[in-house]
């Protein structure tokens, strides 16, 4: 591993490092790391040193709501496979993208003159290259209610998809306010966000994916595939070995940086979520997440060595 190598002896030392980064960040940081299966107990910000399955390994603001950016695409992904579980072959049908959903930003489909993806192609693009047009088409296809129901079934109380991608006043001047019928904005350091998650919610969802708790094994196999081929390596994977086993999703806005995923070292897997919002400079959040990701890896590496 190259780059920052935090010399850590315990998970509490990683917690202290996260709190020190939070103090200098110029925004807000939230972080959860837990052994898969321990997510239901992510509540406390203190006294988290443990290797048991009953407590988080690290928890900083675990239940506070953060601007989600593109990690809000994780509950959309779950809702898609929840909807199609038992009829997964239907995901292979062609699924054109409606003109009103062909928004710009991240992704490729908005640049193509006549894309003809399948429904599963849309899911793959939504996660692997964070395609916003694919995301908006899936939101329209599933409906907000189905996405809400999937999140509610998993107990994701702090997660809310309030709007499609790129539907903000900065992009679309006809959108006069961020308030919608579905969600009121949260505020962080003067920035406002409608789409939101909590670090705990991300850990719950990822732990469900790893444990295959609520859907069929066939659905999880297909759901997890794009998470393993996520192209943005600027955050948690930045300083990790290139062959590391990681399944994750990142998110970026001018004032948001976030990465949530499953990291495996040896025989141990943790679910993690690191969220930064209210940032004056997004790059500071990206760098902070990369440093903390290296710390998580270092702790798992130490446990493997011993």
mmCIF file of C-alpha atoms in Angstrom:
data_model
loop_
_atom_site.group_PDB
_atom_site.id
_atom_site.type_symbol
_atom_site.label_atom_id
_atom_site.label_comp_id
_atom_site.label_asym_id
_atom_site.label_seq_id
_atom_site.Cartn_x
_atom_site.Cartn_y
_atom_site.Cartn_z
ATOM 1 C CA UNK A 1 0.000 0.000 0.000
ATOM 2 C CA UNK A 2 1.336 3.449 -0.939
ATOM 3 C CA UNK A 3 0.341 6.868 0.359
ATOM 4 C CA UNK A 4 -0.792 7.694 3.925
ATOM 5 C CA UNK A 5 -0.224 4.767 6.257
ATOM 6 C CA UNK A 6 -1.752 5.507 9.627
ATOM 7 C CA UNK A 7 0.199 3.652 12.297
ATOM 8 C CA UNK A 8 -2.782 2.331 14.163
ATOM 9 C CA UNK A 9 -2.875 -0.083 17.057
ATOM 10 C CA UNK A 10 -6.620 -0.123 17.682
ATOM 11 C CA UNK A 11 -9.967 0.834 16.230
ATOM 12 C CA UNK A 12 -10.196 3.562 18.864
ATOM 13 C CA UNK A 13 -7.075 5.105 17.366
ATOM 14 C CA UNK A 14 -8.816 5.143 13.992
ATOM 15 C CA UNK A 15 -11.812 6.781 15.666
ATOM 16 C CA UNK A 16 -9.509 9.455 17.091
ATOM 17 C CA UNK A 17 -7.968 9.995 13.659
ATOM 18 C CA UNK A 18 -11.444 10.434 12.159
ATOM 19 C CA UNK A 19 -12.407 12.946 14.842
ATOM 20 C CA UNK A 20 -9.193 14.906 14.233
ATOM 21 C CA UNK A 21 -9.923 15.000 10.491
ATOM 22 C CA UNK A 22 -13.470 16.138 11.227
ATOM 23 C CA UNK A 23 -12.173 19.073 13.270
ATOM 24 C CA UNK A 24 -10.023 20.398 10.432
ATOM 25 C CA UNK A 25 -12.268 19.480 7.519
ATOM 26 C CA UNK A 26 -14.233 22.672 6.997
ATOM 27 C CA UNK A 27 -17.367 20.597 6.663
ATOM 28 C CA UNK A 28 -18.915 17.619 8.444
ATOM 29 C CA UNK A 29 -17.760 14.008 8.605
ATOM 30 C CA UNK A 30 -19.683 10.857 9.486
ATOM 31 C CA UNK A 31 -18.244 7.371 9.532
ATOM 32 C CA UNK A 32 -19.288 3.836 10.360
ATOM 33 C CA UNK A 33 -17.204 0.673 10.156
ATOM 34 C CA UNK A 34 -18.719 -2.587 11.336
ATOM 35 C CA UNK A 35 -18.236 -6.271 10.897
ATOM 36 C CA UNK A 36 -21.001 -7.408 8.599
ATOM 37 C CA UNK A 37 -23.922 -8.326 10.783
ATOM 38 C CA UNK A 38 -23.303 -5.676 13.457
ATOM 39 C CA UNK A 39 -25.021 -2.778 11.707
ATOM 40 C CA UNK A 40 -28.268 -2.861 13.718
ATOM 41 C CA UNK A 41 -26.379 -1.571 16.774
ATOM 42 C CA UNK A 42 -24.630 1.428 15.233
ATOM 43 C CA UNK A 43 -25.835 4.116 17.599
ATOM 44 C CA UNK A 44 -23.017 5.435 19.778
ATOM 45 C CA UNK A 45 -20.207 7.812 18.896
ATOM 46 C CA UNK A 46 -18.108 6.639 21.852
ATOM 47 C CA UNK A 47 -16.644 3.524 23.469
ATOM 48 C CA UNK A 48 -16.654 1.581 20.233
ATOM 49 C CA UNK A 49 -13.452 -0.427 20.663
ATOM 50 C CA UNK A 50 -14.520 -3.993 20.003
ATOM 51 C CA UNK A 51 -14.059 -6.899 17.672
ATOM 52 C CA UNK A 52 -17.403 -8.431 18.559
ATOM 53 C CA UNK A 53 -20.364 -8.595 16.224
ATOM 54 C CA UNK A 54 -22.551 -6.551 18.613
ATOM 55 C CA UNK A 55 -20.909 -3.123 18.337
ATOM 56 C CA UNK A 56 -19.490 -0.975 15.549
ATOM 57 C CA UNK A 57 -15.739 -0.779 15.194
ATOM 58 C CA UNK A 58 -15.870 2.953 14.435
ATOM 59 C CA UNK A 59 -18.853 5.297 14.644
ATOM 60 C CA UNK A 60 -18.788 9.060 14.115
ATOM 61 C CA UNK A 61 -22.222 10.687 13.720
ATOM 62 C CA UNK A 62 -23.650 7.313 12.614
ATOM 63 C CA UNK A 63 -27.303 8.396 12.629
ATOM 64 C CA UNK A 64 -26.956 11.983 11.386
ATOM 65 C CA UNK A 65 -28.365 12.690 7.939
ATOM 66 C CA UNK A 66 -25.817 13.653 5.278
ATOM 67 C CA UNK A 67 -26.145 14.914 1.745
ATOM 68 C CA UNK A 68 -26.061 11.697 -0.259
ATOM 69 C CA UNK A 69 -24.822 12.621 -3.729
ATOM 70 C CA UNK A 70 -24.614 9.383 -5.721
ATOM 71 C CA UNK A 71 -24.551 6.938 -2.825
ATOM 72 C CA UNK A 72 -28.334 7.434 -2.799
ATOM 73 C CA UNK A 73 -28.182 5.142 -5.837
ATOM 74 C CA UNK A 74 -27.599 2.186 -3.486
ATOM 75 C CA UNK A 75 -31.231 2.000 -2.265
ATOM 76 C CA UNK A 76 -32.387 2.405 -5.874
ATOM 77 C CA UNK A 77 -30.253 -0.608 -6.808
ATOM 78 C CA UNK A 78 -31.717 -2.612 -3.939
ATOM 79 C CA UNK A 79 -35.278 -1.613 -4.866
ATOM 80 C CA UNK A 80 -34.754 -2.760 -8.463
ATOM 81 C CA UNK A 81 -33.690 -6.281 -7.489
ATOM 82 C CA UNK A 82 -36.331 -6.426 -4.766
ATOM 83 C CA UNK A 83 -38.947 -5.638 -7.427
ATOM 84 C CA UNK A 84 -37.626 -8.183 -9.942
ATOM 85 C CA UNK A 85 -36.698 -10.964 -7.518
ATOM 86 C CA UNK A 86 -38.301 -14.147 -8.828
ATOM 87 C CA UNK A 87 -38.386 -12.873 -12.403
ATOM 88 C CA UNK A 88 -34.804 -11.763 -12.946
ATOM 89 C CA UNK A 89 -34.867 -12.725 -16.630
ATOM 90 C CA UNK A 90 -37.097 -9.701 -17.212
ATOM 91 C CA UNK A 91 -34.123 -7.479 -16.436
ATOM 92 C CA UNK A 92 -32.620 -8.530 -19.785
ATOM 93 C CA UNK A 93 -35.359 -6.818 -21.796
ATOM 94 C CA UNK A 94 -34.537 -3.639 -23.771
ATOM 95 C CA UNK A 95 -35.297 -0.499 -21.823
ATOM 96 C CA UNK A 96 -34.971 2.821 -23.721
ATOM 97 C CA UNK A 97 -34.297 5.996 -21.776
ATOM 98 C CA UNK A 98 -37.045 8.627 -21.967
ATOM 99 C CA UNK A 99 -35.872 12.029 -23.256
ATOM 100 C CA UNK A 100 -36.714 13.774 -19.979
ATOM 101 C CA UNK A 101 -34.409 11.390 -18.107
ATOM 102 C CA UNK A 102 -31.377 11.930 -20.331
ATOM 103 C CA UNK A 103 -29.693 14.370 -17.978
ATOM 104 C CA UNK A 104 -25.993 15.137 -17.989
ATOM 105 C CA UNK A 105 -23.372 15.020 -15.283
ATOM 106 C CA UNK A 106 -21.832 11.640 -14.616
ATOM 107 C CA UNK A 107 -22.269 8.784 -17.052
ATOM 108 C CA UNK A 108 -22.354 8.056 -20.752
ATOM 109 C CA UNK A 109 -25.913 7.444 -21.903
ATOM 110 C CA UNK A 110 -26.731 11.138 -22.276
ATOM 111 C CA UNK A 111 -23.916 11.380 -24.851
ATOM 112 C CA UNK A 112 -25.206 8.564 -27.061
ATOM 113 C CA UNK A 113 -27.648 9.321 -29.865
ATOM 114 C CA UNK A 114 -29.720 6.148 -29.568
ATOM 115 C CA UNK A 115 -28.792 3.958 -26.609
ATOM 116 C CA UNK A 116 -30.672 0.669 -26.288
ATOM 117 C CA UNK A 117 -29.751 -0.700 -22.867
ATOM 118 C CA UNK A 118 -31.524 -3.439 -20.977
ATOM 119 C CA UNK A 119 -32.989 -2.720 -17.567
ATOM 120 C CA UNK A 120 -29.976 -4.407 -15.965
ATOM 121 C CA UNK A 121 -27.636 -2.351 -18.158
ATOM 122 C CA UNK A 122 -29.208 0.708 -16.556
ATOM 123 C CA UNK A 123 -28.441 -0.666 -13.089
ATOM 124 C CA UNK A 124 -24.875 -1.489 -14.069
ATOM 125 C CA UNK A 125 -24.292 1.984 -15.491
ATOM 126 C CA UNK A 126 -25.937 3.643 -12.478
ATOM 127 C CA UNK A 127 -23.383 2.058 -10.137
ATOM 128 C CA UNK A 128 -20.245 1.363 -12.182
ATOM 129 C CA UNK A 129 -20.013 4.797 -13.856
ATOM 130 C CA UNK A 130 -22.676 6.596 -11.786
ATOM 131 C CA UNK A 131 -24.755 7.305 -14.892
ATOM 132 C CA UNK A 132 -27.418 9.901 -14.040
ATOM 133 C CA UNK A 133 -29.594 9.239 -17.091
ATOM 134 C CA UNK A 134 -29.733 5.548 -16.200
ATOM 135 C CA UNK A 135 -30.549 6.471 -12.605
ATOM 136 C CA UNK A 136 -33.406 8.765 -13.558
ATOM 137 C CA UNK A 137 -34.860 6.154 -15.881
ATOM 138 C CA UNK A 138 -34.812 3.590 -13.081
ATOM 139 C CA UNK A 139 -36.435 6.045 -10.670
ATOM 140 C CA UNK A 140 -39.202 6.646 -13.208
ATOM 141 C CA UNK A 141 -39.525 2.911 -13.886
ATOM 142 C CA UNK A 142 -39.689 1.821 -10.244
ATOM 143 C CA UNK A 143 -41.468 4.838 -8.803
ATOM 144 C CA UNK A 144 -40.490 6.662 -5.633
ATOM 145 C CA UNK A 145 -42.899 4.547 -3.572
ATOM 146 C CA UNK A 146 -41.153 1.269 -4.407
ATOM 147 C CA UNK A 147 -37.784 2.787 -3.519
ATOM 148 C CA UNK A 148 -39.216 4.062 -0.220
ATOM 149 C CA UNK A 149 -40.697 0.645 0.541
ATOM 150 C CA UNK A 150 -37.386 -1.120 -0.024
ATOM 151 C CA UNK A 151 -35.596 1.324 2.259
ATOM 152 C CA UNK A 152 -38.304 0.992 4.907
ATOM 153 C CA UNK A 153 -38.125 -2.803 4.847
ATOM 154 C CA UNK A 154 -34.427 -2.567 5.707
ATOM 155 C CA UNK A 155 -35.014 0.032 8.420
ATOM 156 C CA UNK A 156 -33.233 2.856 6.615
ATOM 157 C CA UNK A 157 -34.966 5.602 8.560
ATOM 158 C CA UNK A 158 -32.539 8.384 7.658
ATOM 159 C CA UNK A 159 -32.432 7.695 3.914
ATOM 160 C CA UNK A 160 -34.568 9.710 1.521
ATOM 161 C CA UNK A 161 -34.623 10.032 -2.260
ATOM 162 C CA UNK A 162 -36.353 13.393 -2.700
ATOM 163 C CA UNK A 163 -35.620 14.107 -6.350
ATOM 164 C CA UNK A 164 -34.090 12.703 -9.510
ATOM 165 C CA UNK A 165 -30.468 13.378 -10.381
ATOM 166 C CA UNK A 166 -29.523 16.881 -11.558
ATOM 167 C CA UNK A 167 -32.895 18.367 -10.639
ATOM 168 C CA UNK A 168 -31.477 21.343 -8.766
ATOM 169 C CA UNK A 169 -31.738 25.098 -9.329
ATOM 170 C CA UNK A 170 -28.072 25.224 -10.326
ATOM 171 C CA UNK A 171 -28.743 22.834 -13.215
ATOM 172 C CA UNK A 172 -32.376 23.613 -14.000
ATOM 173 C CA UNK A 173 -33.360 27.258 -13.327
ATOM 174 C CA UNK A 174 -37.035 26.332 -13.531
ATOM 175 C CA UNK A 175 -36.563 24.469 -10.245
ATOM 176 C CA UNK A 176 -37.079 27.375 -7.873
ATOM 177 C CA UNK A 177 -36.500 25.549 -4.581
ATOM 178 C CA UNK A 178 -34.992 22.345 -3.307
ATOM 179 C CA UNK A 179 -38.085 21.608 -1.236
ATOM 180 C CA UNK A 180 -40.216 18.968 -2.862
ATOM 181 C CA UNK A 181 -43.417 17.162 -2.003
ATOM 182 C CA UNK A 182 -41.286 14.241 -0.882
ATOM 183 C CA UNK A 183 -38.593 15.737 1.306
ATOM 184 C CA UNK A 184 -37.444 18.981 2.851
ATOM 185 C CA UNK A 185 -33.751 19.796 2.600
ATOM 186 C CA UNK A 186 -31.236 19.259 5.348
ATOM 187 C CA UNK A 187 -28.560 21.906 5.852
ATOM 188 C CA UNK A 188 -24.855 21.557 6.535
ATOM 189 C CA UNK A 189 -22.464 24.492 6.721
ATOM 190 C CA UNK A 190 -24.772 26.606 4.551
ATOM 191 C CA UNK A 191 -25.354 23.901 1.923
ATOM 192 C CA UNK A 192 -28.743 22.276 1.353
ATOM 193 C CA UNK A 193 -29.475 18.695 0.346
ATOM 194 C CA UNK A 194 -32.704 16.911 -0.540
ATOM 195 C CA UNK A 195 -31.291 13.414 -1.189
ATOM 196 C CA UNK A 196 -29.855 12.123 2.057
ATOM 197 C CA UNK A 197 -28.470 9.068 3.849
ATOM 198 C CA UNK A 198 -26.958 8.234 7.218
ATOM 199 C CA UNK A 199 -23.717 6.278 7.639
ATOM 200 C CA UNK A 200 -25.652 3.725 9.687
ATOM 201 C CA UNK A 201 -28.231 3.243 6.919
ATOM 202 C CA UNK A 202 -25.470 2.581 4.410
ATOM 203 C CA UNK A 203 -23.944 -0.032 6.725
ATOM 204 C CA UNK A 204 -27.327 -1.702 7.179
ATOM 205 C CA UNK A 205 -27.915 -1.929 3.435
ATOM 206 C CA UNK A 206 -24.413 -3.198 2.698
ATOM 207 C CA UNK A 207 -24.584 -5.742 5.494
ATOM 208 C CA UNK A 208 -27.840 -7.017 3.996
ATOM 209 C CA UNK A 209 -26.145 -7.382 0.614
ATOM 210 C CA UNK A 210 -23.230 -9.301 2.108
ATOM 211 C CA UNK A 211 -25.439 -11.545 4.233
ATOM 212 C CA UNK A 212 -28.073 -12.084 1.504
ATOM 213 C CA UNK A 213 -30.791 -11.637 4.101
ATOM 214 C CA UNK A 214 -33.877 -10.371 2.318
ATOM 215 C CA UNK A 215 -33.628 -11.333 -1.372
ATOM 216 C CA UNK A 216 -32.706 -14.493 -3.234
ATOM 217 C CA UNK A 217 -29.071 -15.489 -3.771
ATOM 218 C CA UNK A 218 -29.575 -15.076 -7.517
ATOM 219 C CA UNK A 219 -30.764 -11.495 -7.025
ATOM 220 C CA UNK A 220 -27.798 -10.635 -4.810
ATOM 221 C CA UNK A 221 -25.338 -12.163 -7.265
ATOM 222 C CA UNK A 222 -26.565 -9.816 -9.987
ATOM 223 C CA UNK A 223 -27.013 -6.843 -7.661
ATOM 224 C CA UNK A 224 -23.445 -7.011 -6.355
ATOM 225 C CA UNK A 225 -21.770 -7.284 -9.758
ATOM 226 C CA UNK A 226 -21.609 -3.544 -10.574
ATOM 227 C CA UNK A 227 -20.478 -2.727 -7.022
ATOM 228 C CA UNK A 228 -17.340 -4.758 -7.708
ATOM 229 C CA UNK A 229 -16.692 -2.785 -10.915
ATOM 230 C CA UNK A 230 -17.237 0.748 -9.594
ATOM 231 C CA UNK A 231 -14.842 2.942 -11.567
ATOM 232 C CA UNK A 232 -14.151 5.747 -9.080
ATOM 233 C CA UNK A 233 -11.051 4.757 -7.099
ATOM 234 C CA UNK A 234 -10.294 8.238 -5.739
ATOM 235 C CA UNK A 235 -11.554 7.602 -2.206
ATOM 236 C CA UNK A 236 -11.343 4.411 -0.110
ATOM 237 C CA UNK A 237 -9.501 2.334 -2.772
ATOM 238 C CA UNK A 238 -6.902 5.039 -3.500
ATOM 239 C CA UNK A 239 -4.109 3.730 -1.273
ATOM 240 C CA UNK A 240 -5.181 0.088 -1.197
ATOM 241 C CA UNK A 241 -3.590 -2.775 -3.164
ATOM 242 C CA UNK A 242 -4.998 -2.932 -6.704
ATOM 243 C CA UNK A 243 -6.264 -6.480 -6.205
ATOM 244 C CA UNK A 244 -8.146 -5.743 -2.985
ATOM 245 C CA UNK A 245 -11.682 -7.120 -2.748
ATOM 246 C CA UNK A 246 -14.000 -4.135 -2.488
ATOM 247 C CA UNK A 247 -17.604 -3.592 -3.531
ATOM 248 C CA UNK A 248 -18.663 0.021 -3.165
ATOM 249 C CA UNK A 249 -20.292 3.194 -4.443
ATOM 250 C CA UNK A 250 -18.935 6.712 -4.301
ATOM 251 C CA UNK A 251 -20.681 10.060 -4.458
ATOM 252 C CA UNK A 252 -19.536 13.545 -5.402
ATOM 253 C CA UNK A 253 -21.039 17.005 -5.410
ATOM 254 C CA UNK A 254 -19.178 20.313 -5.160
ATOM 255 C CA UNK A 255 -19.755 20.165 -1.381
ATOM 256 C CA UNK A 256 -20.072 16.379 -0.857
ATOM 257 C CA UNK A 257 -17.720 13.411 -0.944
ATOM 258 C CA UNK A 258 -18.860 9.946 0.138
ATOM 259 C CA UNK A 259 -17.887 6.309 -0.205
ATOM 260 C CA UNK A 260 -19.803 3.303 1.144
ATOM 261 C CA UNK A 261 -18.985 -0.319 0.587
ATOM 262 C CA UNK A 262 -17.816 -3.754 1.666
ATOM 263 C CA UNK A 263 -14.072 -4.273 2.165
ATOM 264 C CA UNK A 264 -12.584 -7.748 2.526
ATOM 265 C CA UNK A 265 -9.090 -8.512 3.795
ATOM 266 C CA UNK A 266 -8.303 -12.170 4.312
ATOM 267 C CA UNK A 267 -11.407 -13.837 5.686
ATOM 268 C CA UNK A 268 -12.833 -10.691 7.296
ATOM 269 C CA UNK A 269 -15.314 -8.310 5.686
ATOM 270 C CA UNK A 270 -16.464 -4.979 7.062
ATOM 271 C CA UNK A 271 -19.216 -2.684 5.905
ATOM 272 C CA UNK A 272 -18.142 0.947 5.903
ATOM 273 C CA UNK A 273 -19.606 4.331 5.082
ATOM 274 C CA UNK A 274 -17.676 7.597 5.144
ATOM 275 C CA UNK A 275 -19.699 10.719 4.360
ATOM 276 C CA UNK A 276 -18.533 14.325 4.129
ATOM 277 C CA UNK A 277 -20.854 17.232 3.377
ATOM 278 C CA UNK A 278 -20.956 21.004 3.854
ATOM 279 C CA UNK A 279 -17.511 21.115 2.253
ATOM 280 C CA UNK A 280 -16.001 24.288 0.910
ATOM 281 C CA UNK A 281 -13.626 22.197 -1.213
ATOM 282 C CA UNK A 282 -14.739 18.722 -2.281
ATOM 283 C CA UNK A 283 -11.134 17.596 -2.659
ATOM 284 C CA UNK A 284 -10.607 17.888 1.096
ATOM 285 C CA UNK A 285 -13.370 15.375 1.654
ATOM 286 C CA UNK A 286 -12.040 13.048 -1.042
ATOM 287 C CA UNK A 287 -8.577 13.137 0.565
ATOM 288 C CA UNK A 288 -10.011 12.593 4.051
ATOM 289 C CA UNK A 289 -11.947 9.527 2.893
ATOM 290 C CA UNK A 290 -8.876 8.119 1.148
ATOM 291 C CA UNK A 291 -6.826 8.541 4.344
ATOM 292 C CA UNK A 292 -9.486 6.927 6.519
ATOM 293 C CA UNK A 293 -9.947 4.120 3.997
ATOM 294 C CA UNK A 294 -6.238 3.401 4.300
ATOM 295 C CA UNK A 295 -6.711 3.283 8.057
ATOM 296 C CA UNK A 296 -9.540 0.778 7.820
ATOM 297 C CA UNK A 297 -7.421 -1.391 5.556
ATOM 298 C CA UNK A 298 -4.472 -1.133 7.942
ATOM 299 C CA UNK A 299 -6.548 -2.360 10.864
ATOM 300 C CA UNK A 300 -7.885 -5.300 8.873
ATOM 301 C CA UNK A 301 -4.372 -6.064 7.655
ATOM 302 C CA UNK A 302 -3.076 -6.076 11.265
ATOM 303 C CA UNK A 303 -5.794 -8.484 12.363
ATOM 304 C CA UNK A 304 -4.957 -10.745 9.431
ATOM 305 C CA UNK A 305 -1.253 -10.670 10.319
ATOM 306 C CA UNK A 306 -1.917 -11.623 13.924
#
